[in-house]
Amino acid sequence: MNEPDEAWRIVSKFKVGDIPANLCLVAGLIAFSAGHWKQAEALIVRAHTFAPLTADDWLKLARSQRKIGKLPSAEESLINAENAIDQRTLLQERALLLSKSHQWERAVIAWEHFLSRRDLRPNRDAWIQMAKARLALGQLEASRDDVTRFENFSGPTPHSKKLRSEIDS
């Protein structure tokens, strides 16, 4: 068992309201690290009622909120995350949120910006995400080009083959 899982095993024994105020943020970050988005969101929100959050904590809250479908809340949290040290995650999270919210034109712009920041080493899956946004806008050729770029990095995958099939149908 890895450290986040072990820490989560301990934290998960408590109800959110039973965790002391000064430990809510730590518990929320443990839940976040273990991928327990609902609990992370509840604990980080509770922590914020007791003390201000850093921009990077707001970013973690935004990701947790997106993961559990609280998209308007995630948008608000991202505004507070603007000065996050982790710019890579901030740009990626913004693009993911716009895609999840079906704001396709803004999502394409966000994916393009993320991918243009080579200094942040954007993950190759961003090409697939941008291809999906462009497909939703009916930009078939651009979407096909994005899938090709992804496959140039990693070779065809079942996911890229399926997306290419959707584009070509």
Coordinates of N, CA and C in Angstrom, one line a residue:
M1 N 0.9 -1.2 0.0 CA 0.0 0.0 0.0 C 0.9 1.2 0.0
N2 N 0.6 2.2 -0.9 CA 1.4 3.4 -0.9 C 1.0 4.4 0.2
E3 N 1.8 5.5 0.3 CA 1.6 6.4 1.4 C 0.2 7.1 1.3
P4 N -0.2 7.7 0.1 CA -1.5 8.3 0.1 C -2.7 7.3 0.5
D5 N -2.5 6.1 0.0 CA -3.6 5.1 0.4 C -3.6 4.8 1.9
E6 N -2.5 4.7 2.5 CA -2.4 4.4 3.9 C -2.9 5.6 4.7
A7 N -2.5 6.8 4.3 CA -3.0 8.0 4.9 C -4.6 8.1 4.8
W8 N -5.0 7.8 3.5 CA -6.5 7.9 3.3 C -7.2 6.8 4.2
R9 N -6.6 5.7 4.3 CA -7.3 4.6 5.2 C -7.5 5.2 6.6
I10 N -6.6 5.9 7.1 CA -6.8 6.5 8.4 C -7.8 7.6 8.4
V11 N -7.6 8.6 7.5 CA -8.5 9.7 7.4 C -10.0 9.3 7.1
S12 N -10.2 8.3 6.3 CA -11.5 7.9 5.9 C -12.3 7.3 7.0
K13 N -11.7 7.0 8.2 CA -12.5 6.5 9.3 C -13.3 7.6 10.0
F14 N -13.0 8.9 9.7 CA -13.7 10.0 10.3 C -14.7 10.6 9.3
K15 N -15.8 11.1 9.9 CA -16.7 11.9 9.1 C -16.1 13.3 8.9
V16 N -16.5 13.9 7.8 CA -15.9 15.3 7.5 C -16.1 16.2 8.7
G17 N -17.3 16.2 9.3 CA -17.6 17.2 10.4 C -16.8 16.8 11.7
D18 N -16.3 15.6 11.7 CA -15.6 15.2 13.0 C -14.1 15.5 12.9
I19 N -13.6 15.9 11.7 CA -12.2 16.2 11.6 C -11.9 17.6 12.1
P20 N -11.0 17.8 13.0 CA -10.7 19.1 13.6 C -10.4 20.2 12.5
A21 N -10.9 21.4 12.7 CA -10.8 22.4 11.7 C -9.3 22.6 11.2
N22 N -8.4 22.5 12.1 CA -7.0 22.8 11.7 C -6.4 21.6 10.9
L23 N -7.2 20.5 10.8 CA -6.7 19.4 10.0 C -7.5 19.1 8.7
C24 N -8.5 19.9 8.5 CA -9.4 19.7 7.3 C -8.6 19.8 6.0
L25 N -7.7 20.8 5.9 CA -7.0 21.0 4.6 C -6.1 19.8 4.4
V26 N -5.4 19.4 5.5 CA -4.5 18.2 5.3 C -5.3 17.0 4.9
A27 N -6.4 16.8 5.6 CA -7.2 15.6 5.3 C -7.7 15.7 3.8
G28 N -8.1 16.9 3.4 CA -8.6 17.1 2.1 C -7.5 16.8 1.0
L29 N -6.3 17.2 1.3 CA -5.2 17.0 0.4 C -4.9 15.5 0.4
I30 N -5.0 14.8 1.5 CA -4.8 13.4 1.5 C -5.9 12.7 0.6
A31 N -7.1 13.1 0.8 CA -8.2 12.5 0.0 C -8.0 12.8 -1.5
F32 N -7.5 14.0 -1.8 CA -7.2 14.4 -3.2 C -6.1 13.5 -3.8
S33 N -5.0 13.3 -3.0 CA -3.9 12.5 -3.5 C -4.4 11.0 -3.7
A34 N -5.3 10.6 -2.9 CA -5.8 9.2 -3.1 C -6.9 9.1 -4.1
G35 N -7.3 10.2 -4.7 CA -8.4 10.2 -5.8 C -9.8 10.1 -5.2
H36 N -10.0 10.5 -4.0 CA -11.3 10.5 -3.4 C -11.9 11.9 -3.5
W37 N -12.4 12.2 -4.7 CA -12.8 13.5 -5.1 C -13.9 14.1 -4.3
K38 N -14.9 13.4 -4.0 CA -16.1 13.9 -3.2 C -15.6 14.3 -1.8
Q39 N -14.8 13.4 -1.2 CA -14.3 13.7 0.2 C -13.3 14.9 0.1
A40 N -12.5 14.9 -0.9 CA -11.5 16.0 -1.0 C -12.2 17.3 -1.1
E41 N -13.2 17.3 -2.0 CA -14.0 18.6 -2.2 C -14.6 19.0 -0.8
A42 N -15.3 18.1 -0.1 CA -16.0 18.5 1.1 C -15.0 19.0 2.2
L43 N -13.8 18.3 2.3 CA -12.8 18.7 3.3 C -12.2 20.0 2.9
I44 N -11.8 20.3 1.7 CA -11.2 21.5 1.3 C -12.1 22.7 1.4
V45 N -13.4 22.5 1.1 CA -14.4 23.5 1.3 C -14.5 23.8 2.7
R46 N -14.6 22.8 3.6 CA -14.7 23.1 5.0 C -13.4 23.8 5.5
A47 N -12.3 23.4 5.0 CA -11.0 24.1 5.5 C -11.1 25.5 5.1
H48 N -11.7 25.9 4.0 CA -11.7 27.3 3.6 C -12.6 28.1 4.5
T49 N -13.6 27.5 5.1 CA -14.4 28.2 6.1 C -13.6 28.7 7.3
F50 N -12.5 28.0 7.5 CA -11.6 28.3 8.7 C -10.4 29.2 8.4
A51 N -9.9 29.0 7.2 CA -8.7 29.8 6.8 C -8.6 29.9 5.3
P52 N -7.9 30.9 4.8 CA -7.8 31.1 3.4 C -7.0 29.9 2.7
L53 N -7.3 29.7 1.5 CA -6.6 28.7 0.7 C -5.6 29.3 -0.2
T54 N -4.5 28.6 -0.5 CA -3.5 29.1 -1.4 C -4.1 28.8 -2.8
A55 N -3.5 29.5 -3.8 CA -4.0 29.3 -5.2 C -3.8 27.8 -5.6
D56 N -2.8 27.1 -5.2 CA -2.7 25.7 -5.5 C -3.7 24.9 -4.8
D57 N -4.1 25.2 -3.6 CA -5.2 24.5 -3.0 C -6.5 24.7 -3.7
W58 N -6.8 26.0 -4.2 CA -7.9 26.2 -5.0 C -7.9 25.4 -6.3
L59 N -6.7 25.2 -6.9 CA -6.6 24.4 -8.1 C -7.0 22.9 -7.8
K60 N -6.6 22.4 -6.6 CA -7.0 21.0 -6.2 C -8.5 21.0 -6.0
L61 N -9.0 22.0 -5.4 CA -10.5 22.0 -5.2 C -11.2 22.1 -6.5
A62 N -10.7 22.8 -7.5 CA -11.3 22.9 -8.8 C -11.3 21.5 -9.5
R63 N -10.2 20.8 -9.4 CA -10.1 19.5 -10.0 C -11.1 18.5 -9.3
S64 N -11.2 18.6 -8.0 CA -12.1 17.7 -7.3 C -13.5 18.0 -7.7
Q65 N -13.9 19.3 -7.8 CA -15.2 19.7 -8.2 C -15.6 19.3 -9.6
R66 N -14.6 19.4 -10.5 CA -14.8 18.9 -11.9 C -15.1 17.4 -11.9
K67 N -14.3 16.7 -11.1 CA -14.4 15.2 -11.1 C -15.7 14.8 -10.6
I68 N -16.4 15.5 -9.7 CA -17.7 15.1 -9.1 C -18.8 15.8 -9.8
G69 N -18.5 16.6 -10.9 CA -19.6 17.2 -11.7 C -20.1 18.5 -11.2
K70 N -19.4 19.2 -10.2 CA -19.8 20.5 -9.8 C -19.1 21.5 -10.6
L71 N -19.5 21.6 -11.9 CA -18.8 22.4 -12.9 C -18.8 23.9 -12.6
P72 N -20.0 24.5 -12.2 CA -20.0 26.0 -11.9 C -19.0 26.3 -10.7
S73 N -19.0 25.4 -9.7 CA -18.1 25.6 -8.5 C -16.7 25.5 -9.0
A74 N -16.4 24.5 -9.8 CA -15.0 24.4 -10.3 C -14.6 25.6 -11.1
E75 N -15.5 26.2 -11.9 CA -15.1 27.4 -12.6 C -14.7 28.5 -11.6
E76 N -15.5 28.7 -10.5 CA -15.2 29.7 -9.5 C -13.9 29.4 -8.8
S77 N -13.7 28.2 -8.5 CA -12.4 27.8 -7.9 C -11.2 28.1 -8.8
L78 N -11.4 27.8 -10.1 CA -10.3 28.1 -11.0 C -9.9 29.6 -11.0
I79 N -10.9 30.4 -10.9 CA -10.6 31.9 -10.8 C -9.7 32.2 -9.7
N80 N -9.9 31.5 -8.5 CA -9.1 31.7 -7.4 C -7.7 31.1 -7.5
A81 N -7.6 30.2 -8.5 CA -6.3 29.4 -8.7 C -5.4 30.1 -9.7
E82 N -5.8 31.3 -10.2 CA -5.0 31.9 -11.3 C -3.6 32.1 -11.0
N83 N -3.2 32.3 -9.7 CA -1.8 32.5 -9.4 C -1.1 31.2 -8.9
A84 N -1.7 30.1 -9.2 CA -1.1 28.8 -8.8 C 0.3 28.7 -9.3
I85 N 1.2 28.1 -8.5 CA 2.5 27.8 -8.9 C 2.5 26.7 -10.0
D86 N 1.6 25.8 -9.9 CA 1.5 24.7 -10.8 C 0.8 25.1 -12.1
Q87 N 1.4 25.9 -12.9 CA 0.8 26.4 -14.1 C 0.4 25.3 -15.1
R88 N 1.1 24.2 -15.1 CA 0.8 23.1 -16.0 C -0.6 22.6 -15.7
T89 N -0.8 22.3 -14.4 CA -2.1 21.7 -14.0 C -3.2 22.8 -14.2
L90 N -2.9 24.0 -13.9 CA -3.9 25.1 -14.1 C -4.4 25.2 -15.5
L91 N -3.5 25.2 -16.5 CA -3.9 25.3 -17.9 C -4.6 24.0 -18.3
Q92 N -4.1 22.9 -17.9 CA -4.8 21.6 -18.3 C -6.2 21.6 -17.6
E93 N -6.3 21.9 -16.4 CA -7.6 21.9 -15.7 C -8.6 22.8 -16.3
R94 N -8.1 24.0 -16.7 CA -9.0 24.9 -17.4 C -9.6 24.3 -18.7
A95 N -8.7 23.7 -19.5 CA -9.1 23.1 -20.7 C -10.1 21.9 -20.5
L96 N -9.7 21.1 -19.5 CA -10.6 19.9 -19.1 C -12.0 20.4 -18.7
L97 N -12.0 21.5 -17.9 CA -13.3 22.0 -17.4 C -14.1 22.5 -18.5
L98 N -13.5 23.3 -19.4 CA -14.2 23.8 -20.6 C -14.8 22.7 -21.5
S99 N -14.0 21.6 -21.6 CA -14.4 20.5 -22.4 C -15.6 19.8 -21.7
K100 N -15.5 19.6 -20.4 CA -16.5 18.9 -19.7 C -17.8 19.7 -19.7
S101 N -17.7 21.1 -19.8 CA -18.8 22.0 -19.8 C -19.4 22.1 -21.2
H102 N -18.8 21.5 -22.2 CA -19.2 21.6 -23.6 C -19.1 23.0 -24.1
Q103 N -18.1 23.7 -23.6 CA -17.8 25.1 -24.1 C -16.7 24.9 -25.2
W104 N -17.1 24.3 -26.3 CA -16.1 23.8 -27.2 C -15.2 24.8 -27.8
E105 N -15.7 26.0 -28.2 CA -14.8 27.0 -28.8 C -13.7 27.4 -27.8
R106 N -14.2 27.7 -26.6 CA -13.2 28.1 -25.5 C -12.3 26.9 -25.2
A107 N -12.8 25.7 -25.2 CA -12.0 24.5 -24.9 C -10.8 24.4 -25.9
V108 N -11.2 24.6 -27.2 CA -10.1 24.5 -28.3 C -9.0 25.5 -28.0
I109 N -9.4 26.7 -27.7 CA -8.5 27.8 -27.4 C -7.6 27.4 -26.2
A110 N -8.2 26.9 -25.2 CA -7.5 26.5 -23.9 C -6.5 25.3 -24.2
W111 N -7.0 24.3 -25.0 CA -6.1 23.2 -25.4 C -4.9 23.7 -26.2
E112 N -5.2 24.6 -27.2 CA -4.1 25.2 -28.0 C -3.1 25.9 -27.1
H113 N -3.6 26.7 -26.2 CA -2.7 27.4 -25.3 C -1.9 26.4 -24.4
F114 N -2.5 25.4 -23.9 CA -1.8 24.4 -23.1 C -0.7 23.7 -23.9
L115 N -1.1 23.3 -25.1 CA -0.1 22.6 -26.0 C 1.0 23.5 -26.5
S116 N 0.7 24.8 -26.5 CA 1.8 25.7 -27.0 C 2.9 25.9 -25.9
R117 N 2.5 25.6 -24.7 CA 3.5 25.8 -23.6 C 4.4 24.6 -23.5
R118 N 5.3 24.4 -24.4 CA 6.2 23.2 -24.4 C 7.0 23.2 -23.1
D119 N 7.3 24.4 -22.5 CA 8.1 24.4 -21.3 C 7.4 23.7 -20.2
L120 N 6.0 23.5 -20.3 CA 5.3 22.8 -19.2 C 5.1 21.3 -19.5
R121 N 5.7 20.9 -20.6 CA 5.6 19.5 -21.0 C 4.2 18.9 -21.0
P122 N 3.3 19.5 -21.9 CA 1.9 19.0 -21.9 C 1.9 17.6 -22.3
N123 N 1.0 16.8 -21.7 CA 0.8 15.4 -22.0 C 0.2 15.2 -23.4
R124 N 0.6 14.1 -24.0 CA 0.2 13.9 -25.4 C -1.3 13.7 -25.5
D125 N -2.0 13.3 -24.4 CA -3.4 13.1 -24.4 C -4.2 14.4 -24.7
A126 N -3.5 15.5 -24.5 CA -4.1 16.8 -24.7 C -4.5 16.9 -26.2
W127 N -3.7 16.3 -27.1 CA -4.1 16.3 -28.5 C -5.4 15.6 -28.7
I128 N -5.7 14.5 -28.0 CA -6.9 13.8 -28.1 C -8.1 14.6 -27.6
Q129 N -7.8 15.3 -26.5 CA -8.9 16.2 -25.9 C -9.2 17.3 -26.9
M130 N -8.2 17.9 -27.5 CA -8.4 18.9 -28.5 C -9.2 18.4 -29.7
A131 N -8.8 17.2 -30.1 CA -9.5 16.6 -31.3 C -11.0 16.4 -31.0
K132 N -11.3 16.0 -29.8 CA -12.7 15.8 -29.4 C -13.5 17.1 -29.4
A133 N -12.8 18.2 -28.9 CA -13.5 19.5 -28.9 C -13.7 20.0 -30.4
R134 N -12.7 19.8 -31.2 CA -12.8 20.2 -32.6 C -13.9 19.3 -33.3
L135 N -14.0 18.1 -33.0 CA -15.0 17.2 -33.6 C -16.4 17.7 -33.2
A136 N -16.5 18.1 -31.9 CA -17.8 18.6 -31.5 C -18.2 19.9 -32.2
L137 N -17.2 20.7 -32.7 CA -17.5 21.9 -33.4 C -17.6 21.6 -34.9
G138 N -17.4 20.3 -35.3 CA -17.5 20.0 -36.7 C -16.3 20.3 -37.5
Q139 N -15.2 20.5 -36.9 CA -13.9 20.8 -37.5 C -13.1 19.5 -37.8
L140 N -13.6 18.7 -38.7 CA -13.2 17.4 -39.0 C -11.7 17.3 -39.4
E141 N -11.3 18.1 -40.3 CA -9.9 18.0 -40.7 C -8.9 18.4 -39.6
A142 N -9.2 19.4 -38.8 CA -8.4 19.8 -37.7 C -8.4 18.7 -36.6
S143 N -9.5 18.1 -36.4 CA -9.7 17.0 -35.5 C -8.8 15.8 -35.9
R144 N -8.9 15.5 -37.2 CA -8.1 14.4 -37.7 C -6.6 14.7 -37.6
D145 N -6.2 15.9 -37.8 CA -4.8 16.3 -37.6 C -4.3 16.2 -36.2
D146 N -5.2 16.5 -35.3 CA -4.8 16.4 -33.8 C -4.6 14.9 -33.5
V147 N -5.5 14.0 -34.0 CA -5.4 12.6 -33.7 C -4.0 12.1 -34.3
T148 N -3.7 12.6 -35.5 CA -2.4 12.2 -36.1 C -1.3 12.6 -35.3
R149 N -1.3 13.9 -34.7 CA -0.2 14.3 -33.9 C -0.1 13.4 -32.6
F150 N -1.2 13.1 -32.0 CA -1.2 12.2 -30.9 C -0.5 10.9 -31.3
E151 N -0.9 10.3 -32.4 CA -0.4 9.0 -32.8 C 1.1 9.1 -33.2
N152 N 1.5 10.2 -33.7 CA 2.9 10.4 -34.0 C 3.8 10.3 -32.7
F153 N 3.2 10.7 -31.6 CA 3.9 10.6 -30.3 C 3.8 9.2 -29.7
S154 N 2.7 8.6 -29.8 CA 2.5 7.4 -29.0 C 2.0 6.2 -29.8
G155 N 1.9 6.4 -31.1 CA 1.3 5.3 -32.0 C -0.2 5.2 -31.8
P156 N -0.8 4.5 -32.7 CA -2.3 4.4 -32.5 C -2.6 3.6 -31.2
T157 N -3.7 4.0 -30.6 CA -4.2 3.4 -29.4 C -5.7 3.1 -29.7
P158 N -6.3 2.2 -28.9 CA -7.7 1.9 -29.1 C -8.5 3.2 -29.0
H159 N -8.1 4.1 -28.1 CA -8.9 5.4 -28.0 C -8.7 6.2 -29.2
S160 N -7.5 6.4 -29.7 CA -7.3 7.2 -30.9 C -7.9 6.6 -32.2
K161 N -7.9 5.3 -32.2 CA -8.6 4.6 -33.4 C -10.1 4.8 -33.3
K162 N -10.7 4.7 -32.1 CA -12.1 5.0 -32.0 C -12.5 6.4 -32.4
L163 N -11.6 7.4 -31.9 CA -11.9 8.8 -32.2 C -11.8 9.0 -33.7
R164 N -10.7 8.4 -34.3 CA -10.6 8.6 -35.8 C -11.8 8.0 -36.5
S165 N -12.3 6.9 -36.1 CA -13.5 6.3 -36.7 C -14.7 7.2 -36.6
E166 N -14.8 7.9 -35.4 CA -15.9 8.8 -35.2 C -15.8 10.0 -36.2
I167 N -14.5 10.5 -36.4 CA -14.3 11.6 -37.3 C -14.6 11.2 -38.7
D168 N -14.3 10.0 -39.1 CA -14.4 9.6 -40.5 C -15.8 9.1 -40.8
S169 N -16.7 9.0 -39.8 CA -18.0 8.5 -40.1 C -19.0 9.5 -40.4

